[in-house]
Coordinates of C-alpha atoms and ligand atoms in Angstrom, one line a residue:
Chain A
M1 CA -148.7 48.1 96.5
A2 CA -145.8 48.7 94.3
R3 CA -145.9 50.5 91.0
M4 CA -143.8 48.1 88.8
K5 CA -141.6 49.7 86.2
F6 CA -138.5 48.8 83.9
L7 CA -135.6 51.2 83.7
C8 CA -132.8 50.4 81.3
D9 CA -129.5 52.2 82.2
A10 CA -128.2 52.7 78.6
D11 CA -124.8 53.7 79.9
R12 CA -124.5 50.2 81.3
C13 CA -126.1 48.1 78.7
I14 CA -123.6 46.2 76.6
E15 CA -126.0 44.8 74.1
C16 CA -125.4 41.2 75.2
N17 CA -129.0 40.3 74.5
A18 CA -129.1 38.0 77.6
C19 CA -132.3 39.6 78.7
V20 CA -133.8 38.7 75.3
T21 CA -132.7 35.0 75.5
A22 CA -133.7 34.7 79.2
C23 CA -137.0 35.9 78.5
K24 CA -137.6 33.6 75.5
N25 CA -136.3 30.7 77.5
E26 CA -138.3 31.5 80.7
H27 CA -141.6 31.8 79.0
E28 CA -141.0 29.5 75.9
V29 CA -142.1 32.4 73.8
P30 CA -143.1 31.1 70.4
W31 CA -140.7 31.3 67.4
G32 CA -140.6 34.7 65.8
I33 CA -141.6 36.6 68.8
N34 CA -139.4 38.5 71.1
R35 CA -141.0 40.0 74.2
R36 CA -137.9 41.9 74.8
R37 CA -135.3 43.4 72.4
V38 CA -132.4 45.5 72.4
V39 CA -132.0 48.4 70.2
T40 CA -128.8 50.2 69.4
L41 CA -128.9 53.9 68.7
N42 CA -126.2 55.6 66.8
D43 CA -124.7 52.3 65.9
G44 CA -121.0 52.4 65.4
K45 CA -120.8 56.1 65.8
P46 CA -119.5 58.1 68.9
G47 CA -122.2 58.2 71.6
E48 CA -123.6 54.7 70.7
R49 CA -126.1 53.5 73.2
S50 CA -128.1 50.3 73.6
V51 CA -131.5 50.1 75.2
S52 CA -133.2 47.0 76.2
M53 CA -137.0 47.5 75.7
A54 CA -140.0 45.5 76.2
C55 CA -143.5 46.5 77.2
M56 CA -143.1 49.4 79.8
H57 CA -146.4 48.7 81.6
C58 CA -147.5 52.4 80.8
T59 CA -149.5 54.6 82.9
D60 CA -153.1 54.8 81.3
A61 CA -151.9 52.3 78.7
P62 CA -152.7 53.3 74.9
C63 CA -152.8 49.6 73.9
A64 CA -155.7 48.9 76.6
A65 CA -157.4 52.0 75.4
V66 CA -157.6 51.2 71.6
C67 CA -158.2 47.4 72.1
P68 CA -161.7 46.9 70.4
V69 CA -162.5 43.9 72.8
N70 CA -161.3 45.6 76.0
C71 CA -159.1 42.4 77.0
F72 CA -156.5 44.4 78.9
Y73 CA -156.4 44.8 82.7
T74 CA -154.1 46.2 85.1
T75 CA -152.9 44.4 88.1
A76 CA -152.6 45.7 91.7
D77 CA -148.9 46.1 90.9
A78 CA -149.7 48.4 87.7
V79 CA -148.7 45.6 85.4
V80 CA -150.6 45.7 82.1
L81 CA -151.8 42.2 81.3
H82 CA -154.3 40.8 78.7
S83 CA -156.6 37.8 78.2
K84 CA -155.7 35.8 75.0
D85 CA -159.2 34.2 75.2
I86 CA -160.7 37.6 74.3
C87 CA -158.0 39.1 72.1
I88 CA -158.9 38.8 68.3
G89 CA -155.5 39.8 67.0
C90 CA -156.5 42.8 65.2
G91 CA -153.2 44.5 65.6
Y92 CA -154.3 47.9 66.9
C93 CA -152.4 47.7 70.1
F94 CA -149.2 47.5 68.2
Y95 CA -150.1 50.8 66.4
A96 CA -150.8 52.4 69.7
C97 CA -148.0 51.1 71.7
P98 CA -145.2 53.6 71.9
F99 CA -142.6 50.9 72.4
G100 CA -143.6 48.2 69.9
A101 CA -144.2 45.7 72.6
P102 CA -147.2 43.6 71.2
Q103 CA -146.5 41.0 68.7
Y104 CA -148.6 38.5 66.9
P105 CA -147.8 35.0 65.8
K106 CA -148.8 34.2 62.2
V107 CA -151.5 31.6 62.2
G108 CA -153.0 31.6 58.7
N109 CA -153.5 33.2 55.4
F110 CA -155.1 36.6 54.8
G111 CA -153.9 38.4 57.9
S112 CA -155.2 35.9 60.4
R113 CA -152.9 37.3 63.1
G114 CA -152.9 35.1 66.1
K115 CA -153.5 36.2 69.6
M116 CA -151.3 39.1 70.7
D117 CA -148.4 38.3 72.9
K118 CA -146.2 40.7 75.0
C119 CA -144.2 41.0 78.1
T120 CA -146.2 40.1 81.1
Y121 CA -143.6 41.4 83.6
C122 CA -143.3 37.8 84.4
A123 CA -146.8 37.9 85.9
G124 CA -148.7 35.5 83.9
G125 CA -152.3 36.2 82.9
P126 CA -155.8 35.9 84.0
E127 CA -155.7 32.2 84.6
P128 CA -155.2 30.9 88.1
D129 CA -151.6 31.9 89.4
L130 CA -149.0 29.2 88.5
S131 CA -151.4 27.0 86.7
T132 CA -150.3 25.0 83.6
I133 CA -152.7 26.8 81.4
E134 CA -151.4 30.0 82.5
Y135 CA -147.9 28.9 81.7
E136 CA -148.9 27.7 78.3
K137 CA -150.6 30.9 77.2
Y138 CA -148.4 33.4 79.1
G139 CA -145.4 31.9 80.4
S140 CA -144.2 31.6 83.9
N141 CA -145.5 33.8 86.8
R142 CA -142.5 34.9 88.8
L143 CA -144.3 37.7 90.5
A144 CA -146.5 35.2 92.1
E145 CA -143.5 33.5 93.4
G146 CA -142.2 36.6 95.0
K147 CA -139.6 37.2 92.2
L148 CA -138.9 40.0 89.9
P149 CA -138.8 39.7 86.1
L150 CA -136.0 37.2 84.8
C151 CA -134.6 39.8 82.3
A152 CA -133.6 42.3 85.1
E153 CA -132.7 39.7 87.5
M154 CA -130.1 38.2 85.3
C155 CA -128.7 41.3 83.6
S156 CA -125.0 41.0 83.9
T157 CA -124.2 44.8 84.0
K158 CA -127.4 45.5 86.1
A159 CA -128.3 47.9 83.3
L160 CA -131.9 46.7 83.2
L161 CA -133.8 47.3 86.5
A162 CA -137.2 46.1 87.4
G163 CA -139.1 46.7 90.4
D164 CA -141.1 49.5 92.3
G165 CA -140.8 52.5 90.2
E166 CA -139.6 54.8 93.1
M167 CA -137.0 52.2 94.2
I168 CA -135.3 51.8 90.7
A169 CA -135.5 55.4 90.1
E170 CA -133.6 55.9 93.3
I171 CA -131.0 53.3 92.4
Y172 CA -130.6 55.0 89.0
K173 CA -130.2 58.4 90.6
Q174 CA -127.5 57.3 93.0
R175 CA -125.6 55.7 90.1
V176 CA -125.8 58.9 88.1
I177 CA -124.7 61.1 90.9
K178 CA -121.8 58.6 91.7
R179 CA -120.4 58.2 88.3
G180 CA -121.2 61.6 87.0
Y181 CA -123.3 60.9 84.0
G182 CA -126.4 59.2 82.6
S183 CA -128.4 59.3 79.5
G184 CA -131.7 59.2 81.3
A185 CA -134.5 56.8 81.9
W186 CA -135.3 55.9 78.3
G187 CA -139.2 55.9 77.4
W188 CA -140.2 57.0 81.0
K189 CA -141.7 60.3 79.9
T190 CA -143.7 58.4 77.2
A191 CA -144.7 55.6 79.4
Y192 CA -145.2 57.1 82.8
R193 CA -145.4 60.8 81.8
E194 CA -142.6 61.4 84.4
T195 CA -138.8 61.0 84.3
V196 CA -136.1 60.6 86.8
A197 CA -135.1 63.9 88.0
I198 CA -131.5 64.1 88.9
Chain B
M1 CA -116.4 41.0 66.7
R2 CA -117.8 44.3 65.6
R3 CA -117.7 45.8 68.9
G4 CA -113.8 46.0 69.2
P5 CA -113.0 48.5 66.6
T6 CA -116.2 50.4 67.3
L7 CA -115.5 50.7 71.0
F8 CA -111.9 51.6 70.2
R9 CA -113.0 54.2 67.7
T10 CA -115.5 55.6 70.2
L11 CA -112.8 55.8 72.9
V12 CA -110.6 57.6 70.6
A13 CA -113.2 59.9 69.4
A14 CA -114.4 60.4 72.9
A15 CA -110.9 61.4 74.1
A16 CA -110.5 63.7 71.1
L17 CA -113.8 65.3 71.9
T18 CA -113.0 65.8 75.5
V19 CA -109.7 67.3 74.8
S20 CA -110.9 69.6 72.3
V21 CA -114.2 70.6 74.0
G22 CA -112.2 70.8 77.2
A23 CA -109.9 73.2 75.6
L24 CA -112.7 75.4 74.3
S25 CA -115.2 75.4 77.0
P26 CA -114.1 76.4 80.4
A27 CA -117.4 75.1 82.0
L28 CA -116.9 71.6 80.6
A29 CA -113.2 71.6 81.5
Q30 CA -114.1 72.4 85.0
Q31 CA -116.5 69.5 85.2
T32 CA -113.9 67.1 84.0
K33 CA -111.3 68.5 86.2
D34 CA -113.6 68.1 89.2
G35 CA -113.3 64.4 88.5
L36 CA -116.8 63.4 89.0
N37 CA -115.8 60.5 86.9
P38 CA -112.5 58.8 87.7
T39 CA -111.4 58.5 84.0
G40 CA -111.7 62.3 83.6
Q41 CA -114.3 61.6 80.8
N42 CA -117.9 62.6 80.5
P43 CA -119.4 60.0 78.3
T44 CA -122.8 61.7 78.4
A45 CA -121.4 64.7 76.7
E46 CA -121.3 62.9 73.3
S47 CA -123.8 60.1 74.1
V48 CA -127.2 60.0 72.5
N49 CA -130.2 61.2 74.5
E50 CA -133.8 61.0 74.2
E51 CA -134.6 64.7 74.1
F52 CA -132.0 65.3 71.3
L53 CA -133.2 62.4 69.2
F54 CA -136.7 63.5 69.4
K55 CA -135.8 66.8 68.2
Q56 CA -134.5 65.2 65.0
D57 CA -137.2 62.8 64.5
P58 CA -140.7 62.1 66.1
K59 CA -139.6 58.5 66.5
I60 CA -136.4 56.9 68.0
T61 CA -135.0 54.2 65.7
G62 CA -131.8 52.2 66.0
R63 CA -130.3 49.0 64.9
I64 CA -131.6 45.5 65.9
S65 CA -130.2 42.2 65.6
I66 CA -133.3 40.2 65.3
P67 CA -134.8 39.8 61.9
D68 CA -137.8 42.0 62.6
H69 CA -137.2 45.3 61.1
K70 CA -140.1 47.2 62.8
A71 CA -138.7 46.1 66.2
A72 CA -135.9 48.6 65.5
N73 CA -138.2 51.3 66.4
L74 CA -137.5 52.0 70.0
I75 CA -140.0 54.7 70.9
Q76 CA -142.9 56.2 68.8
P77 CA -144.9 58.5 71.1
A78 CA -147.4 59.1 68.2
G79 CA -149.1 56.0 69.4
R80 CA -150.7 58.3 71.8
D81 CA -152.1 60.5 69.2
Y82 CA -153.4 57.4 67.3
R83 CA -155.1 56.4 70.4
A84 CA -156.4 59.8 71.0
F85 CA -158.1 59.6 67.4
R86 CA -159.4 56.1 67.7
E87 CA -161.0 56.5 71.2
S88 CA -161.9 60.1 71.5
W89 CA -162.8 61.0 68.0
L90 CA -163.7 58.0 66.0
P91 CA -166.7 56.8 68.1
W92 CA -168.2 60.3 67.8
I93 CA -167.5 60.7 64.0
G94 CA -168.8 57.2 63.3
A95 CA -171.9 57.7 65.4
L96 CA -172.6 61.0 63.8
A97 CA -172.2 59.7 60.3
V98 CA -174.4 56.7 60.7
L99 CA -177.1 58.1 63.1
G100 CA -177.0 61.4 61.1
I101 CA -177.8 59.8 57.7
I102 CA -180.6 57.8 59.4
A103 CA -182.1 60.8 60.9
L104 CA -181.8 62.7 57.5
L105 CA -183.4 59.8 55.6
G106 CA -186.1 59.6 58.2
A107 CA -186.8 63.4 58.0
F108 CA -186.8 63.0 54.1
Y109 CA -189.3 60.1 54.2
L110 CA -191.7 62.0 56.5
W111 CA -191.4 65.1 54.1
R112 CA -191.6 63.4 50.7
G113 CA -193.0 60.1 51.6
R114 CA -192.5 57.1 49.4
I115 CA -192.1 58.0 45.7
R116 CA -195.0 56.1 44.0
L117 CA -195.3 54.7 40.5
E118 CA -197.1 56.9 38.3
P119 CA -199.1 54.6 36.0
N120 CA -199.2 55.5 32.4
A121 CA -199.8 53.9 29.0
D122 CA -196.8 51.5 29.3
S123 CA -197.5 50.4 32.6
G124 CA -197.8 46.6 33.1
K125 CA -195.2 45.7 30.4
T126 CA -191.6 45.3 31.7
I127 CA -188.2 45.9 30.4
L128 CA -184.9 44.1 31.5
R129 CA -182.8 46.5 33.3
F130 CA -180.1 44.3 34.9
G131 CA -179.1 41.0 33.5
G132 CA -178.4 37.9 35.7
F133 CA -174.6 38.5 35.9
E134 CA -175.2 42.2 36.9
R135 CA -177.5 41.2 39.7
F136 CA -175.1 38.5 40.9
T137 CA -172.3 41.1 41.0
H138 CA -174.5 43.6 42.9
W139 CA -175.8 41.0 45.4
M140 CA -172.4 39.5 46.0
T141 CA -170.8 42.8 46.6
S142 CA -173.6 44.2 48.6
S143 CA -173.9 41.2 51.1
C144 CA -170.2 41.3 51.6
F145 CA -170.6 45.0 52.3
I146 CA -173.3 44.5 54.9
I147 CA -171.2 42.0 56.9
L148 CA -168.0 44.1 56.4
S149 CA -169.9 47.1 57.8
L150 CA -171.4 45.2 60.8
S151 CA -168.0 43.7 61.6
G152 CA -166.3 47.1 60.9
L153 CA -168.7 48.9 63.3
N154 CA -168.0 46.1 65.9
Y155 CA -164.5 47.2 66.2
I156 CA -165.5 50.7 67.0
F157 CA -168.8 50.2 69.0
G158 CA -168.8 46.6 70.0
K159 CA -167.0 47.1 73.3
R160 CA -169.1 50.1 74.0
L161 CA -172.7 48.7 73.2
L162 CA -172.6 44.9 72.8
M163 CA -169.9 43.9 75.4
P164 CA -171.7 45.3 78.5
L165 CA -174.9 43.4 77.2
I166 CA -173.4 39.9 76.6
G167 CA -170.3 39.8 78.7
A168 CA -166.6 39.9 77.8
D169 CA -166.2 36.1 76.8
A170 CA -169.3 36.0 74.5
F171 CA -168.2 39.2 73.0
G172 CA -164.8 38.0 72.4
V173 CA -166.1 34.9 70.5
I174 CA -168.5 37.1 68.5
S175 CA -165.7 39.6 67.6
Q176 CA -163.3 36.7 66.7
Y177 CA -165.9 35.5 64.0
A178 CA -166.6 39.1 63.1
K179 CA -162.8 39.6 62.4
Y180 CA -162.6 36.5 60.3
S181 CA -165.7 37.6 58.3
H182 CA -164.2 40.9 57.8
I183 CA -161.0 39.6 56.5
Y184 CA -162.3 36.8 54.4
L185 CA -165.3 38.6 52.9
A186 CA -163.1 41.5 52.0
W187 CA -162.0 39.4 49.1
P188 CA -165.2 38.7 47.2
F189 CA -166.0 42.4 48.1
M190 CA -163.0 43.6 46.2
I191 CA -163.7 41.4 43.2
G192 CA -167.2 42.7 43.1
V193 CA -166.1 46.3 43.1
A194 CA -163.7 45.5 40.2
L195 CA -166.5 43.7 38.4
M196 CA -168.9 46.6 38.9
L197 CA -166.2 49.0 37.4
V198 CA -165.9 46.9 34.2
L199 CA -169.7 46.2 33.9
W200 CA -171.0 49.8 34.4
I201 CA -168.4 52.4 34.0
K202 CA -169.3 53.0 30.3
D203 CA -172.8 53.9 31.5
N204 CA -171.4 56.2 34.3
I205 CA -169.4 58.7 32.6
P206 CA -170.7 62.1 33.7
N207 CA -172.2 64.3 31.0
R208 CA -174.3 67.4 30.4
I209 CA -177.6 65.5 30.9
D210 CA -176.5 64.8 34.5
W211 CA -176.2 68.5 35.2
Q212 CA -179.6 69.2 33.8
W213 CA -180.9 66.3 36.0
I214 CA -179.2 67.8 39.0
K215 CA -180.6 71.4 38.3
A216 CA -184.1 69.8 38.0
G217 CA -183.9 68.5 41.4
G218 CA -183.4 64.9 40.3
G219 CA -187.2 64.1 40.1
F220 CA -187.5 63.7 43.8
L221 CA -186.8 67.2 45.1
G222 CA -188.5 68.9 42.1
K223 CA -191.6 67.9 40.1
G224 CA -191.6 65.8 36.9
H225 CA -188.9 63.6 35.6
P226 CA -185.7 65.1 34.0
H227 CA -184.2 63.2 31.2
A228 CA -181.8 60.4 32.2
E229 CA -179.8 57.8 30.5
R230 CA -179.2 54.3 31.9
F231 CA -178.0 55.9 35.2
N232 CA -179.0 59.2 36.4
A233 CA -176.7 61.7 38.1
G234 CA -177.6 60.4 41.6
Q235 CA -176.8 56.9 40.5
K236 CA -173.6 57.8 39.0
M237 CA -172.6 59.5 42.1
V238 CA -173.4 56.1 43.9
F239 CA -171.2 54.2 41.4
W240 CA -168.3 56.5 41.7
M241 CA -168.6 56.4 45.5
V242 CA -168.6 52.6 45.4
V243 CA -165.6 52.6 43.2
G244 CA -163.7 55.3 44.9
F245 CA -164.4 54.4 48.6
G246 CA -164.2 50.7 47.6
S247 CA -160.7 51.1 46.4
A248 CA -159.7 53.2 49.2
M249 CA -161.1 50.5 51.6
S250 CA -159.4 47.8 49.7
I251 CA -155.9 49.5 49.6
T252 CA -156.0 50.6 53.3
G253 CA -157.5 47.2 54.3
L254 CA -154.8 45.2 52.4
M255 CA -152.2 47.3 54.0
M256 CA -153.6 46.1 57.4
I257 CA -154.0 42.5 56.3
F258 CA -150.3 42.6 55.3
P259 CA -149.0 44.9 58.0
F260 CA -145.7 46.6 57.6
A261 CA -145.3 45.0 54.2
L262 CA -144.9 48.4 52.5
T263 CA -145.0 50.9 55.3
D264 CA -143.8 51.7 58.8
I265 CA -145.6 52.3 62.0
T266 CA -146.7 55.8 61.0
G267 CA -148.0 54.6 57.7
M268 CA -150.0 51.8 59.5
Q269 CA -151.5 54.3 61.7
V270 CA -152.6 56.4 58.8
M271 CA -153.9 53.4 56.9
Q272 CA -156.1 52.5 59.9
V273 CA -157.4 56.0 60.4
V274 CA -158.2 56.4 56.7
H275 CA -159.9 52.9 56.7
S276 CA -162.1 53.8 59.6
L277 CA -163.1 57.3 58.4
I278 CA -163.8 56.3 54.8
G279 CA -165.5 53.2 56.2
V280 CA -168.0 55.1 58.2
A281 CA -168.6 57.6 55.4
F282 CA -169.1 54.6 53.1
I283 CA -171.6 53.0 55.4
A284 CA -173.7 56.4 55.5
G285 CA -173.5 56.6 51.7
I286 CA -174.8 53.1 51.1
L287 CA -177.6 53.5 53.7
A288 CA -178.9 56.4 51.6
H289 CA -178.6 54.1 48.6
I290 CA -180.5 51.3 50.2
Y291 CA -183.2 53.8 51.3
I292 CA -183.9 55.1 47.7
G293 CA -183.7 51.6 46.2
T294 CA -186.2 50.0 48.5
L295 CA -188.4 52.1 50.7
G296 CA -187.8 55.5 49.1
M297 CA -189.2 54.6 45.6
E298 CA -191.7 52.2 44.5
G299 CA -190.5 50.2 41.5
A300 CA -186.8 50.7 41.8
Y301 CA -186.1 47.5 43.8
D302 CA -187.3 45.2 40.9
A303 CA -184.3 46.3 38.9
M304 CA -182.0 44.4 41.1
G305 CA -184.6 41.9 42.4
S306 CA -186.0 40.3 39.2
G307 CA -184.2 42.4 36.9
Q308 CA -187.2 43.4 35.1
V309 CA -188.6 46.9 35.7
D310 CA -192.1 48.3 34.8
L311 CA -191.7 49.9 31.4
G312 CA -193.9 52.9 32.5
W313 CA -191.6 53.4 35.3
A314 CA -188.5 53.1 33.1
K315 CA -189.9 55.6 30.6
D316 CA -190.4 58.2 33.5
H317 CA -187.0 57.6 35.1
H318 CA -184.7 56.7 32.4
D319 CA -186.3 57.7 29.2
L320 CA -183.2 58.1 27.1
W321 CA -182.1 54.7 28.1
V322 CA -185.6 53.1 27.2
A323 CA -185.5 54.9 23.8
K324 CA -182.0 53.5 23.0
E325 CA -182.9 50.0 24.0
Q326 CA -186.0 50.1 22.0
A327 CA -184.1 51.5 18.9
K328 CA -181.6 48.8 19.3
T329 CA -183.9 46.2 18.0
R330 CA -187.3 46.2 16.6
N331 CA -188.1 42.7 17.8
D332 CA -187.2 43.9 21.1
S333 CA -186.0 41.0 23.2
R334 CA -185.6 43.1 26.3
I335 CA -189.2 44.2 26.4
S336 CA -191.5 41.5 27.5
P337 CA -195.2 42.7 26.9
H338 CA -197.6 40.9 28.9
Q339 CA -199.9 40.1 26.0
V340 CA -198.3 37.6 23.6
P341 CA -197.7 39.3 20.4
A342 CA -199.9 38.0 17.5
E343 CA -197.6 36.2 15.0
Ligands
HEM401 C1 -166.1 48.4 52.2 C2 -166.6 47.9 53.3 C3 -165.8 48.0 54.5 C4 -166.1 48.7 55.6 C5 -167.4 49.5 55.8 C6 -165.1 48.5 56.6 C7 -165.1 49.0 57.8 C8 -164.1 48.8 58.7 C9 -164.0 49.6 60.0 C10 -165.1 50.3 60.4 C11 -163.1 49.0 60.6 C12 -162.6 49.2 62.0 C13 -161.7 50.6 62.0 C14 -161.5 50.9 63.6 O1 -161.8 50.2 64.5 O2 -160.9 52.0 63.8 C15 -162.3 48.1 59.8 C16 -161.1 47.5 60.1 C17 -160.4 46.7 59.2 N1 -160.8 46.4 57.8 FE1 -162.4 47.0 56.8 N2 -164.1 47.8 55.9 C18 -164.6 47.4 54.7 C19 -163.7 46.8 53.7 C20 -162.6 46.2 53.9 C21 -161.7 45.6 53.0 C22 -162.1 45.5 51.5 C23 -160.6 45.0 53.6 C24 -159.4 44.4 53.1 C25 -159.1 44.3 51.9 C26 -160.7 45.4 55.1 C27 -159.8 45.2 56.0 C28 -159.8 45.6 57.2 C29 -158.9 45.4 58.4 C30 -157.5 44.4 58.0 C31 -159.2 45.9 59.5 C32 -158.3 45.9 60.7 C33 -158.9 45.1 61.7 C34 -158.4 43.7 61.7 O3 -157.4 43.2 61.1 O4 -159.1 42.8 62.4 N3 -161.9 46.1 55.2 N4 -163.1 48.0 58.5
SF4_402 S1 -145.6 49.5 76.4 FE1 -147.2 49.1 74.8 S2 -147.9 47.2 75.4 FE2 -146.9 47.9 77.2 S3 -148.4 49.0 78.5 FE3 -147.5 50.5 77.1 S4 -148.8 50.6 75.3 FE4 -149.2 48.8 76.3
SF4_403 S1 -154.6 42.6 68.9 FE1 -155.7 41.7 70.7 S2 -155.1 42.9 72.5 FE2 -154.4 43.9 70.6 S3 -155.9 45.5 70.4 FE3 -156.4 43.8 69.1 S4 -157.8 42.5 70.3 FE4 -156.8 43.9 71.7

């Protein structure tokens, strides 16, 4: 089985936000929620880089550990998913997540945060694969169709890579060797406790 | 629109940098000369990188074009520390606080037993200790507290104790209601703490009599009954614990109910940690308060039950208060003797 990861090659990302838009559209993500976002570092200064970030599907995921109702599970592809039926919207996973991935729709007064929503790696949720109910709660399940996450698939500069960790690390390594530079696999150390050695 | 000039400036700066650095540093000059990169530039030389940014700040934050300011935080590895606290430390601290106080109270009960009423000349008559509004405030706050405690403990222990027993789905439903109860009952609880402060602060200012009371072992460690006003030193400690912890729980709780309104991710983690630590300490403190108000001392419960306490008990435990009440008025309305006075 593959160990799915994301890798954003910040030297290629042009902050076009197509990944953000593609994700919102593919999954009909509710208003106010962005499963993926692009953060620009050193904006306007020399050395500016943009990084597209969503849930990294961490190894030994902190969100899953802190959840008071244990609603997370990890798929055979190492994708970190959760059940919206069990989630109570307490907000702890956001505090624990190193990448700010979990989000909560506002559903009422006095902090009644709704069920947490985050990137599913286009892999749906606990409901039967490709069912309507799965689509309504979690968005489409491209993995079940044999496809990779849409954000990475349609990235125009191929900055955002999705797929088996070893394969995308290899692709990134080749790029760095060929072009002679690379600012590294952003977030990998924090998410996977390893980085791409070049 | 913004990228044009930015990129241009970047390129100019990059070119300038490469030239100047190249002139200064033979190593770098060699690298660019080798032509690893056809443009002769090494964009990484001046690009931001993770390691460097983490040296400046434990979080990496940038600019974001969506209207969600907390999303501008790209990486915060401290989430892992927060997780270590909540999963590796908090359950043990919580269990130690709650089970520890229960064990202590149990041991105290075995050693001292129930503190009995000691009948004296005034027994049988009663005196009004807490009026209707005072009792209403007490019970409103305390019933909210019990539900806040149980739902609060569910956040920590539910998945460890309850979930294996009743299954994930039922536990999810219960926890959802527990969360609603926690967040909605927090409001009457906060009102109750504020009312208690207003009602009772004048009787809870520490003074010299409290010191004597403590030195005499408060009447339950030592023998006899030291002097006490309306509230003895122990009760004052409970009052100040409720006010202090109650405010701390309210402030940290409100910060979590309105997350990120006033603070960032680090602040939110601190709020949650403080809320949970004070929460378990508060539960332990109130368990001791419940013990002494019910099982631990005969006669004490009536004060919050009917509001009327036995006059003999009151003279033993709150002698200065009874004297003051009796001096207030000759025709004492607070004291209701069992025999109808001859009139
Ligand atoms: C004084 C009695 C209270 C106790 C004993 C208590 C206890 C707790 C505990 C133990 C937790 C879980 C902490 C964790 O899992 O790490 C918690 C969470 C929480 N409490 Fe309290 N709490 C009290 C009052 C309040 C008040 C007054 C408020 C609001 C003003 C409040 C708001 C919250 C919030 C927002 C959470 C986070 C969970 C969620 O949003 O679902 N609590 N409380
Ligand atoms: S990135 Fe955040 S939400 Fe995703 S697995 Fe890691 S901790 Fe969980
Ligand atoms: S918000 Fe939901 S998923 Fe996140 S920790 Fe709370 S219950 Fe678990």
